[in-house]
Short mmCIF file of C-alpha atoms and ligand atoms in Angstrom, two decimals:
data_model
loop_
_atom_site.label_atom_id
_atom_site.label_comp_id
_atom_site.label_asym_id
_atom_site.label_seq_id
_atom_site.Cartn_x
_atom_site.Cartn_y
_atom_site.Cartn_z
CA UNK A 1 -20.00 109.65 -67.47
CA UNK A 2 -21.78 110.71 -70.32
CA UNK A 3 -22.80 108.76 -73.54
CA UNK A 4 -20.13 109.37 -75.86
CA UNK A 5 -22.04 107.63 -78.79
CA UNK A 6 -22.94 111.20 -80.40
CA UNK A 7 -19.98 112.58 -82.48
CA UNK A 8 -17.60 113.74 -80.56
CA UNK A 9 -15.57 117.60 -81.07
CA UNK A 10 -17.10 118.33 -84.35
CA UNK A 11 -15.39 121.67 -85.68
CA UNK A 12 -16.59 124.55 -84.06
CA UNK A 13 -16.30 127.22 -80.94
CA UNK A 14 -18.64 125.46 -78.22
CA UNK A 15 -20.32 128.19 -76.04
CA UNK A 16 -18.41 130.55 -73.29
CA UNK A 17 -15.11 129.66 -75.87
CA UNK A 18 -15.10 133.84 -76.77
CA UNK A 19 -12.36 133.66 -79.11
CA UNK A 20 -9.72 131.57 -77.00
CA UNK A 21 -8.64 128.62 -79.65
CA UNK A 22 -9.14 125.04 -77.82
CA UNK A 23 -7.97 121.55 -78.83
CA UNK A 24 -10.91 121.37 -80.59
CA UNK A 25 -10.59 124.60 -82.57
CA UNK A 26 -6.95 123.50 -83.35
CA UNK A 27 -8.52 119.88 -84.69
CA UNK A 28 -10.63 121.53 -87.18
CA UNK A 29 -7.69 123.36 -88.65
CA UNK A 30 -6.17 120.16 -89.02
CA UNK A 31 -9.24 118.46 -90.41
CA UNK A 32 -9.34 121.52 -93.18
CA UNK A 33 -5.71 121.56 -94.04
CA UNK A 34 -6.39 117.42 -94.62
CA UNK A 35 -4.22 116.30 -91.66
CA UNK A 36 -6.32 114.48 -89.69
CA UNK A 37 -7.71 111.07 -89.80
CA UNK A 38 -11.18 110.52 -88.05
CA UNK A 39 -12.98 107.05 -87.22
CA UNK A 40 -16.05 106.11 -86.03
CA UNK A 41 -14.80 104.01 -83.46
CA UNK A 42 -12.16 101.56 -82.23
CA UNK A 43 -11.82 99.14 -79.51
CA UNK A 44 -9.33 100.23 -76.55
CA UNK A 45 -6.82 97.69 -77.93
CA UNK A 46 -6.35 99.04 -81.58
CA UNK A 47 -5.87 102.10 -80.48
CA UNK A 48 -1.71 102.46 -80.16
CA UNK A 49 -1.37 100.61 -83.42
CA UNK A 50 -4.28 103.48 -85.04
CA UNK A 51 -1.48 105.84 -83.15
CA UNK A 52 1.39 104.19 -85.29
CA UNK A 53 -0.49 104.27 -88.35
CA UNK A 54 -1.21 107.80 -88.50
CA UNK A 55 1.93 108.77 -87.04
CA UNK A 56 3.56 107.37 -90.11
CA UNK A 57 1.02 108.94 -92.45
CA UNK A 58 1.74 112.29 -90.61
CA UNK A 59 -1.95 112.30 -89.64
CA UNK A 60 -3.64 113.76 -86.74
CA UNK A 61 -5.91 111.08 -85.39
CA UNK A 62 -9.29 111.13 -83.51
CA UNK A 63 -11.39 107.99 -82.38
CA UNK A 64 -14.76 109.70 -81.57
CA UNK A 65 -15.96 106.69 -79.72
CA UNK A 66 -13.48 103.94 -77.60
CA UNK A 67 -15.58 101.18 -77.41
CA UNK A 68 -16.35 100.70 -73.71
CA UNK A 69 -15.04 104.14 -72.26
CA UNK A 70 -16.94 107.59 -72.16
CA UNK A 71 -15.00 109.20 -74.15
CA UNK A 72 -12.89 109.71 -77.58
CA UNK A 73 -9.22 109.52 -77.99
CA UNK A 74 -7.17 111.99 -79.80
CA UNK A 75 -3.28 112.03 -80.05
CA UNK A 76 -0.43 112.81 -82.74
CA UNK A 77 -1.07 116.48 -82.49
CA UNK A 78 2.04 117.95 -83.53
CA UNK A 79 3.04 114.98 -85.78
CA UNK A 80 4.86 116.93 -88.29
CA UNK A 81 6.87 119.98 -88.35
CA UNK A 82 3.61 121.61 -90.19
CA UNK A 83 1.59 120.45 -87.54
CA UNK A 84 3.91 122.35 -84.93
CA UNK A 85 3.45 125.40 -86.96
CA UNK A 86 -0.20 125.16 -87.60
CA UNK A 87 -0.65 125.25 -83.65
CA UNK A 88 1.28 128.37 -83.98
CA UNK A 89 -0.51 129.64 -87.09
CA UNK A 90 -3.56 130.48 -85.49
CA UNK A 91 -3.99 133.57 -87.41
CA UNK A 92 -2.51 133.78 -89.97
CA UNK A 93 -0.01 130.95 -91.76
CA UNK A 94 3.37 130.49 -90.98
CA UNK A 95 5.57 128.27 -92.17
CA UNK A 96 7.42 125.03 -90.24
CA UNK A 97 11.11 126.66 -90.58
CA UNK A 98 9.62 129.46 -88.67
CA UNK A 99 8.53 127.73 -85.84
CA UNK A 100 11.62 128.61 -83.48
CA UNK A 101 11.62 131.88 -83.81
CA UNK A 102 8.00 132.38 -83.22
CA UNK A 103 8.64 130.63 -80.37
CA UNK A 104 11.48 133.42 -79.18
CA UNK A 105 9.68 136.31 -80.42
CA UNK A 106 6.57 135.47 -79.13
CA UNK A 107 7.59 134.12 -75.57
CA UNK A 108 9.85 137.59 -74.63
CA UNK A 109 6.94 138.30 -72.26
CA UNK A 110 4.68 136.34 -70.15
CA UNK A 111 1.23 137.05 -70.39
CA UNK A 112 -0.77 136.02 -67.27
CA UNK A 113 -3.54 133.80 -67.59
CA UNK A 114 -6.98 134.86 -66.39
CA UNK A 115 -9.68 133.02 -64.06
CA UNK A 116 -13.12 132.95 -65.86
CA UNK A 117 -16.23 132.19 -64.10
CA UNK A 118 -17.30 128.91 -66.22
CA UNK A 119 -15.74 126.89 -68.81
CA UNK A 120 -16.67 123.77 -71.37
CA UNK A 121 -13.69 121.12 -68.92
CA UNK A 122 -16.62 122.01 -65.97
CA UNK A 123 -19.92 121.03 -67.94
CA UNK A 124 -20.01 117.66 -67.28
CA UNK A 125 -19.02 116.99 -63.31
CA UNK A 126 -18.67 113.33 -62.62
CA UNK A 127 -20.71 112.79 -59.12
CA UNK A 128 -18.29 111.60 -56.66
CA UNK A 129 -19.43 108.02 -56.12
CA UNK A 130 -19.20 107.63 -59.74
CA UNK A 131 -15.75 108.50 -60.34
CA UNK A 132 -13.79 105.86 -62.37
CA UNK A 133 -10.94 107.27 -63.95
CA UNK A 134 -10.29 103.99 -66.02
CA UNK A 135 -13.85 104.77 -67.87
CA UNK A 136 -11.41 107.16 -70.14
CA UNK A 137 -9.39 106.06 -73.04
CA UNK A 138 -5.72 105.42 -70.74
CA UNK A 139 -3.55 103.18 -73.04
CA UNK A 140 -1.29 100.90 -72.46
CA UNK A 141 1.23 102.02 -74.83
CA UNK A 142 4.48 99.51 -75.02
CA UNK A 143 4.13 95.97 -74.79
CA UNK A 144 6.03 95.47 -71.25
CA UNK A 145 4.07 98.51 -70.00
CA UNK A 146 2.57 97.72 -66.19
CA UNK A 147 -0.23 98.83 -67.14
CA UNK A 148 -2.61 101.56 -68.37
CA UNK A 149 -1.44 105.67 -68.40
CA UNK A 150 -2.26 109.04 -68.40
CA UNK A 151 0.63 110.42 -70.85
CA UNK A 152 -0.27 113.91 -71.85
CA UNK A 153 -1.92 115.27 -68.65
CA UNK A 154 -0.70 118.70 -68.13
CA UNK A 155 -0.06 118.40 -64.18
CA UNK A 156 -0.34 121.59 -62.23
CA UNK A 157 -0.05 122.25 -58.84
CA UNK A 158 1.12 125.55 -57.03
CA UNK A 159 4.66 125.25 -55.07
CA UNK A 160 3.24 125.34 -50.83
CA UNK A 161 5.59 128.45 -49.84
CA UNK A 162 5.25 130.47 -52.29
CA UNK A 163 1.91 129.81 -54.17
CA UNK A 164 3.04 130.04 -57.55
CA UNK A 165 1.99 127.67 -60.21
CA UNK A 166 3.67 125.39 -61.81
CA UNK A 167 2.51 122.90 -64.85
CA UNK A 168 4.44 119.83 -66.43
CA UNK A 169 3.52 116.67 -68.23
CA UNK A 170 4.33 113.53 -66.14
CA UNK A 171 2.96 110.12 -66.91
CA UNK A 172 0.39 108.42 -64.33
CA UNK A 173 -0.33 104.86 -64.42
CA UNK A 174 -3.93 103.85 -63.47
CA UNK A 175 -3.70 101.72 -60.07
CA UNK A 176 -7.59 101.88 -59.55
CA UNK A 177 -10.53 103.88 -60.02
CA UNK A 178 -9.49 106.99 -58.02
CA UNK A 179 -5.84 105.97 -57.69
CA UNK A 180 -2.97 106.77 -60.23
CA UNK A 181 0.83 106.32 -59.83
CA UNK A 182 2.65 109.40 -60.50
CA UNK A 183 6.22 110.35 -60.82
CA UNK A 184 7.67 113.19 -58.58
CA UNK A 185 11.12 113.10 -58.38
CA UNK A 186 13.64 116.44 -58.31
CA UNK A 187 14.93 117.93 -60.05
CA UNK A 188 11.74 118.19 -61.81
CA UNK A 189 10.15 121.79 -60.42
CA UNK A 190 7.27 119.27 -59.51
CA UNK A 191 9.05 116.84 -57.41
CA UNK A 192 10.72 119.78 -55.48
CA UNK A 193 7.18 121.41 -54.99
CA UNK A 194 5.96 117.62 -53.74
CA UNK A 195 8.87 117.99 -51.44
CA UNK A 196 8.36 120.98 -49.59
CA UNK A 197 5.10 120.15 -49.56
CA UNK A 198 6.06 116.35 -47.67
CA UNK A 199 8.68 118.74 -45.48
CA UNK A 200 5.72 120.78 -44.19
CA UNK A 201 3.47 116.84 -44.13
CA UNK A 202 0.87 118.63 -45.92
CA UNK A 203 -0.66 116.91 -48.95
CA UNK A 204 -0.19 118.43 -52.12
CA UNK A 205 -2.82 119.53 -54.16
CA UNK A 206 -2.54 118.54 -57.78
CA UNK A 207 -4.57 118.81 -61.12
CA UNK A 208 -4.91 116.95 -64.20
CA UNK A 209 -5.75 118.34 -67.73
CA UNK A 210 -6.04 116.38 -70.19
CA UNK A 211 -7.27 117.38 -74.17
CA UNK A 212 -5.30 120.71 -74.27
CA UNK A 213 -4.73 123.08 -77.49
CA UNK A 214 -0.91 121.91 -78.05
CA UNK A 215 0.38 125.55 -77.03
CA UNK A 216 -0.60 124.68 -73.92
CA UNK A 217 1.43 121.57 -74.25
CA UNK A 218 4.04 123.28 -75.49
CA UNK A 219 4.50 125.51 -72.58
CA UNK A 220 4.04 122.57 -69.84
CA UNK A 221 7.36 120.94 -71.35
CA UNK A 222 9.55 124.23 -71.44
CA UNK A 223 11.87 124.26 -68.91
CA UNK A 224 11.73 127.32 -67.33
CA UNK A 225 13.38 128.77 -63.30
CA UNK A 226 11.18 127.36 -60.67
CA UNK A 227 8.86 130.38 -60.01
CA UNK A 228 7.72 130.65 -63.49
CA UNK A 229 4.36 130.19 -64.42
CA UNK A 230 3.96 128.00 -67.35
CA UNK A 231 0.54 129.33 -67.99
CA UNK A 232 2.01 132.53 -68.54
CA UNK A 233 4.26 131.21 -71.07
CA UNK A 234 1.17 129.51 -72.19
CA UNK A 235 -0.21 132.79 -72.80
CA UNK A 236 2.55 134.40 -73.88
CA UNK A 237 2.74 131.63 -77.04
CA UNK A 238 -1.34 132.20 -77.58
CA UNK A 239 -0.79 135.93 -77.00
CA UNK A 240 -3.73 136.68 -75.11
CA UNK A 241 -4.14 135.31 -71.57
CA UNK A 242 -4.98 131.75 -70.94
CA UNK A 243 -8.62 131.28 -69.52
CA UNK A 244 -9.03 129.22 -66.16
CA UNK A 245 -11.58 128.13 -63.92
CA UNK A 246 -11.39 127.11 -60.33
CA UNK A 247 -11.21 123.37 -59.43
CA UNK A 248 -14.01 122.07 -57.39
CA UNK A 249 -12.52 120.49 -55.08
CA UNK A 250 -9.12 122.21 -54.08
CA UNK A 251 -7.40 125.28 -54.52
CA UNK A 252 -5.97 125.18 -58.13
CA UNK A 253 -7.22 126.95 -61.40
CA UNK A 254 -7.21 124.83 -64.69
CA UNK A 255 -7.47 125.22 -68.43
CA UNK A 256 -11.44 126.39 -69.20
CA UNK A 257 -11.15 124.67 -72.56
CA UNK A 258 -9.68 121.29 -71.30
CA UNK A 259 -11.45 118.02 -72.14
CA UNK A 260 -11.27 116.49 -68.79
CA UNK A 261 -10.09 117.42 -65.79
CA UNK A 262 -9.06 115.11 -62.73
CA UNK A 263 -8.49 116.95 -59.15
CA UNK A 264 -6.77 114.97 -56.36
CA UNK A 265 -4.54 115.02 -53.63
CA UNK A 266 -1.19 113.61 -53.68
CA UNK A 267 0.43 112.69 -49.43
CA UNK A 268 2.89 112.88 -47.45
CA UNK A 269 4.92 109.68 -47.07
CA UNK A 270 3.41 107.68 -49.70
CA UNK A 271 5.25 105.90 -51.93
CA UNK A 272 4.59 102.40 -54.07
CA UNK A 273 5.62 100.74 -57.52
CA UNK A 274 5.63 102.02 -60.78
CA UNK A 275 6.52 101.08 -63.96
CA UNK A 276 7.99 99.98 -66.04
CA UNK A 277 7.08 102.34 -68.90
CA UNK A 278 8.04 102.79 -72.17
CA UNK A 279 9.94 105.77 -71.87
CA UNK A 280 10.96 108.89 -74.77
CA UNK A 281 13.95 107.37 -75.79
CA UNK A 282 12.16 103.93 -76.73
CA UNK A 283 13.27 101.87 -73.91
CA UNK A 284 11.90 101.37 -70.77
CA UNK A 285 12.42 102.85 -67.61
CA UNK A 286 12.34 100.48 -64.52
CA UNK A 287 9.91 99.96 -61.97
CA UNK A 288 10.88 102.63 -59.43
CA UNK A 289 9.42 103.90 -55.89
CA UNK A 290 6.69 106.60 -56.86
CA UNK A 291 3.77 108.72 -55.69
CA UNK A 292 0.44 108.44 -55.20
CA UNK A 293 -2.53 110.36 -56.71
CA UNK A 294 -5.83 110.37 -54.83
CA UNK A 295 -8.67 111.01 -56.98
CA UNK A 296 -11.30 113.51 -55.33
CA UNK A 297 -13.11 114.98 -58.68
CA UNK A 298 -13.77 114.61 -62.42
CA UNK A 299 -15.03 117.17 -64.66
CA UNK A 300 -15.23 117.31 -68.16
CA UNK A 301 -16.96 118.26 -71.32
CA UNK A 302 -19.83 116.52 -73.09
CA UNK A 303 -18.04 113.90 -75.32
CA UNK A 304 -14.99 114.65 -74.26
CA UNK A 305 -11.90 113.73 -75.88
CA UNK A 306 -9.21 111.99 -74.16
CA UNK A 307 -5.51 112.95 -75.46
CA UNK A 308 -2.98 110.71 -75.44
CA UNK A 309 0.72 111.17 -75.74
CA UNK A 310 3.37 107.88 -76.86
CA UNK A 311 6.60 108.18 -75.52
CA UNK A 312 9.29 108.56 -77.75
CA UNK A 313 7.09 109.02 -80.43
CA UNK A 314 7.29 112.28 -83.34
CA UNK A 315 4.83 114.10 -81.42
CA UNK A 316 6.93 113.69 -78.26
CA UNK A 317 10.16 114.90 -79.67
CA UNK A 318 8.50 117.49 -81.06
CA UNK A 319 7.46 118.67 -77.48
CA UNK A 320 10.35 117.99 -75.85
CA UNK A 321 12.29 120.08 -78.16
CA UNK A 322 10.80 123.21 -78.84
CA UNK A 323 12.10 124.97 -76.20
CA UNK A 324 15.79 122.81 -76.89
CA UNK A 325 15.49 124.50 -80.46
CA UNK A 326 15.05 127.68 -79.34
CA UNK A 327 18.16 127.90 -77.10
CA UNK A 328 20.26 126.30 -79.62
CA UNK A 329 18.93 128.53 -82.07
CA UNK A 330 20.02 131.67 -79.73
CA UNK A 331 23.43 130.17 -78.85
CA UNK A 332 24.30 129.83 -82.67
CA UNK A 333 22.29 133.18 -83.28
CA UNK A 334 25.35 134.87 -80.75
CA UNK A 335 27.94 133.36 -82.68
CA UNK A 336 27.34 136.14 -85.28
CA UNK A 337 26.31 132.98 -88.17
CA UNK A 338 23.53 133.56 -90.07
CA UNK A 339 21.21 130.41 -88.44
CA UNK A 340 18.15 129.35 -90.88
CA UNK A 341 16.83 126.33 -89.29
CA UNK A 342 17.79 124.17 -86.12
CA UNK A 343 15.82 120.36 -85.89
CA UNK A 344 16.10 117.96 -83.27
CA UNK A 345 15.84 114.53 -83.84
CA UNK A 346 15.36 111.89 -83.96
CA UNK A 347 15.30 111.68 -80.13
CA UNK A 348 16.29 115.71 -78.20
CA UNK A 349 19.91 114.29 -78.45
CA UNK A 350 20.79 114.95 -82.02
CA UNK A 351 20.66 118.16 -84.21
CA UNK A 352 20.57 119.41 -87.64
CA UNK A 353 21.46 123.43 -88.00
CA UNK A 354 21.51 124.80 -91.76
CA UNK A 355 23.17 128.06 -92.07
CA UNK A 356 24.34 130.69 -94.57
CA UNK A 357 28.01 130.40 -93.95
CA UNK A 358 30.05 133.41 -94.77
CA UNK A 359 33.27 132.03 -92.86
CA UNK A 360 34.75 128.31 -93.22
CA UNK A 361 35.01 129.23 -88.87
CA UNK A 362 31.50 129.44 -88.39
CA UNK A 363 30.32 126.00 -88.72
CA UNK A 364 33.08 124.86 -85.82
CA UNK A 365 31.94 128.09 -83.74
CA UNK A 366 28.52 127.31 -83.72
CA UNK A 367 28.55 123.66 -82.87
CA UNK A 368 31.31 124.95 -79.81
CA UNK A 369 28.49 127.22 -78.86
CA UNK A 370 25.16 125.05 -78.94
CA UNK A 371 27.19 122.05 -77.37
CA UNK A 372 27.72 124.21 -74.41
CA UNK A 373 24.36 125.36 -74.55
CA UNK A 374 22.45 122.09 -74.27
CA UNK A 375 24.42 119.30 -72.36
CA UNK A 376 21.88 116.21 -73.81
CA UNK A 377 23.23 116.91 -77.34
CA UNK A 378 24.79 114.08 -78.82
CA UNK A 379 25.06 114.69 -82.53
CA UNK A 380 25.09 117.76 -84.18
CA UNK A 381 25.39 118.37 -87.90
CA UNK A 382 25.81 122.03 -89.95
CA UNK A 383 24.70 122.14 -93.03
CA UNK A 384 23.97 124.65 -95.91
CA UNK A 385 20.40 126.56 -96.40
CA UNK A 386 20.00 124.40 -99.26
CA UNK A 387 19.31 121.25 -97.14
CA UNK A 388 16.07 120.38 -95.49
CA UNK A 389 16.85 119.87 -91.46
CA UNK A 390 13.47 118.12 -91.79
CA UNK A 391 14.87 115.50 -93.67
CA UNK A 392 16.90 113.06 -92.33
CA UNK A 393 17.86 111.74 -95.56
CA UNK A 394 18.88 115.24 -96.48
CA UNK A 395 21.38 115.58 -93.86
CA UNK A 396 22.94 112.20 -94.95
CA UNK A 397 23.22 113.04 -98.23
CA UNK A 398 25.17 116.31 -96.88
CA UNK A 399 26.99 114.64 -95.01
CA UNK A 400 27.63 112.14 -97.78
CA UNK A 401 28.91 114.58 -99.93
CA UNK A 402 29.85 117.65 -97.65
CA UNK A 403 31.73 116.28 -95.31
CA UNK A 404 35.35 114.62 -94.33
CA UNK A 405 35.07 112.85 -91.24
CA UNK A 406 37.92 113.64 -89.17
CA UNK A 407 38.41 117.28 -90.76
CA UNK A 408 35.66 119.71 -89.87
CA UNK A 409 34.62 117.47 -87.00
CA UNK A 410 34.06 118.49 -82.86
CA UNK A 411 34.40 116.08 -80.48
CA UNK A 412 34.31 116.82 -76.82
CA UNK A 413 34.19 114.78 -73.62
CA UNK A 414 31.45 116.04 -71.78
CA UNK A 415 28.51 114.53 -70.19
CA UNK A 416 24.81 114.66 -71.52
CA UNK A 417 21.93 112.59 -71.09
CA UNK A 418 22.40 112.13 -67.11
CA UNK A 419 20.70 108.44 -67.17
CA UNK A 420 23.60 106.71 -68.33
CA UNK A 421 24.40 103.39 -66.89
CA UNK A 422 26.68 102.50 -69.75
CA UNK A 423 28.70 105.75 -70.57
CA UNK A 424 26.43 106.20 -73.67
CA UNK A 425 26.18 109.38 -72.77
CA UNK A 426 29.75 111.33 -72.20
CA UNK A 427 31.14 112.46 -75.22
CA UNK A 428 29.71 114.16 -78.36
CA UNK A 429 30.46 114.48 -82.04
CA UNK A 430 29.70 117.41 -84.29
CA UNK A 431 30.17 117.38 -88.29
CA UNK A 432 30.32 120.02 -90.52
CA UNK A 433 28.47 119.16 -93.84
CA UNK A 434 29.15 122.69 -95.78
CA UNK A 435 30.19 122.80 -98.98
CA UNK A 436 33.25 124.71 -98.99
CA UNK A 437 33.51 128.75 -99.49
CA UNK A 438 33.85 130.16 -102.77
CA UNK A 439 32.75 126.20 -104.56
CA UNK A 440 28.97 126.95 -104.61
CA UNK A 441 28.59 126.71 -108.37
CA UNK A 442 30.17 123.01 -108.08
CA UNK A 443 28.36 122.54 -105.14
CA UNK A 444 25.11 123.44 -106.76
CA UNK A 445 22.06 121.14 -106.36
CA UNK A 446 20.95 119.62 -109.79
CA UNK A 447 17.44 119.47 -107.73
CA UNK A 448 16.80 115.54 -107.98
CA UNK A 449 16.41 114.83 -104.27
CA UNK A 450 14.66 117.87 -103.11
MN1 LIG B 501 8.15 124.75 -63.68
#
């Protein structure tokens, strides 16, 4: 491990980057725009409640030294809406409420990624007796947590029959210095690639980024057919290919620009404890049967920054529903309504959509339509273009004053979240909070809220 005292991911392109935007790139945008918040140093302990703290400042933050690891920390990368469409902005501006359809324009195509012969995540390689993956920044994030986690590794493997890649986020909790729990159940693409794998009782081969630009991110938590590439959506959302190098120890190509990189092996067989774990819709999940990573390699860069990812938190919705927005956004889209924003949250089970309505029909059609086109929604509101999706106190006050509950309103009996012990989960409720047709001069906003 290297010193980490030096300042860590200072602004700048670090050598071999030829153009390709990395975390670090995407940091000093932040850092110019006056989003992010950057200390010195902090011990291990602090760091979830720094994580709070500039979540609800709706700042980026960066430790450039944990005291006692090799490495910073960096999380709440996409902690706003702006931030979202600042990772998107790369060249030039564009604003939050275009976000989703950047997202659909620029994903129409996959663009394959590309294997380079050297990258920045391969500078530093941790000699094997040396490996300690606990000598990074891992957090214990909730209070009743078992321990210590990975929580935005990218995870990548390639599926044993076919060879194609696939890449998702799953949390890993630290079990010892080259052993991590991970989760690999199906009908996650990875836990059906562990299982062919088990079927054929061949380890699989798996990879670990962590410190990725948060496109990269963005494309590892879009659910796409098994078969798909995420780095090519990856690309496809830079719009250039995504650079890789090969692994040193196994047969698997990773992000060039990564921070760190652990390779391993995950077997056969293996099962054992894990959990519990604060989970993404605050609560925790129980301690279940899961896998088993094997560290065999570290690489990384020279202060490398260790990314971190809370559960739950704005960042994580923010992840988790990019892709959500996007089909709801299409679904409406086909309705014929003239869609201006669609928001998740808080949670990926509730929805604001503002639209232009022409017809009183139209908010009814579209919440028929995005209901049936994502099964975890819970909530859903329509409101006019003059509210703010962003703001949740915006869609009260619609609703406040928009809205007659009871007239106007969907409710269907139909599952959602499938983790539903308590039938939480089997029914959902949309509202229309439009003004009505032909009113808009009463209707008009005298601008004090806004
Ligand atoms: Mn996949």
């Amino acid at each position: 491990m290297v010193n980490a005292g030096a300042p860590a991911a200072r602004a700048g392109a670090p050598a071999g980057n030829e153009g390709q935007e990395d975390l670090r790139g995407f940091l000093a945008r932040v850092e110019a725009a006056g989003r992010l918040r950057r200390l010195a140093s902090a011990e291990l302990e602090a760091v979830p409640r720094l994580m709070r703290e500039a979540e609800k400042a709706g700042m980026t933050l960066v430790v450039e030294r944990v005291v006692g690891s090799g490495a910073g920390h960096v999380s709440n990368l996409l902690v706003t809406p702006n931030h979202l469409a600042m990772a998107y902005g790369t060249d030039e501006p564009i604003s939050r409420e275009m976000v989703v359809s950047e997202y659909i324009r620029r994903t129409a195509a996959p663009i394959a990624p590309v294997v380079v012969d050297e990258g920045p995540v391969q500078e530093v390689v941790v000699p094997g007796d040396e490996i300690d993956v606990g000598s990074f920044p891992l957090l214990k994030h909730s209070p009743k947590d078992i321990g210590r986690y990975i929580t935005a590794g990218m995870v990548i493997t390639k599926d044993p029959e076919t060879g194609i890649r696939n890449v998702s986020i799953n949390r890993m909790q630290l079990k010892g210095p080259r052993k991590l729990g991970i989760r690999m159940m199906p009908p996650q693409h990875l836990g059906l690639i562990y299982q062919k794998a088990e079927k054929l009782g061949r380890p699989l081969e798996v990879a670990v980024a962590v410190g990725n630009h948060p496109l990269e991110l963005i494309a590892a938590t879009t659910s796409v057919e098994l078969g798909v590439d995420e780095f090519g959506l990856a690309g496809a959302l830079r719009g250039e290919p995504l650079q890789l190098v090969r692994c040193r120890t196994i047969d698997l190509e990773v992000p060039a620009h990564a921070e760190v990189v652990i390779e391993g092996k995950v077997r056969p067989g293996e099962r054992e404890a894990e959990g519990p774990f604060g989970d993404f819709m605050q609560y925790y999940v129980p301690v279940m049967d899961n896998h088993v990573f094997h560290v065999r390699a570290v690489t990384h860069r020279r202060n490398p920054l260790f990314a971190a990812i809370k559960a739950g938190s704005v960042e994580d919705t923010h992840l988790l529903a990019s892709s959500r927005e996007a089909a709801i956004y299409r679904a409406a889209r086909a309705t014929g309504s003239e869609v201006v924003v669609v928001h998740l949250a808080p949670t990926i089970l509730n929805c604001a959509i503002s639209i232009r309505k022409r017809h009183e029909v139209e908010p009814k059609l579209v919440l028929e339509a995005v209901f049936a086109s994502y099964p975890w929604l819970k909530y859903c509101v329509i409101v006019d273009h003059d509210v703010d999706v962003f703001d949740l106190a915006d869609v009260w006050w619609a609703m406040a004053t928009r809205s007659t509950p009871g007239r106007g309103t969907l409710h269907l009996d139909a599952p959602g979240f499938p983790r539903d012990p308590y039938n939480l989960h089997q029914s959902k409720l949309g509202i229309d909070a439009t003004a009505p047709l032909g009113r808009w001069e009463e209707f008009e906003r005298t601008g004090v809220g806004q």
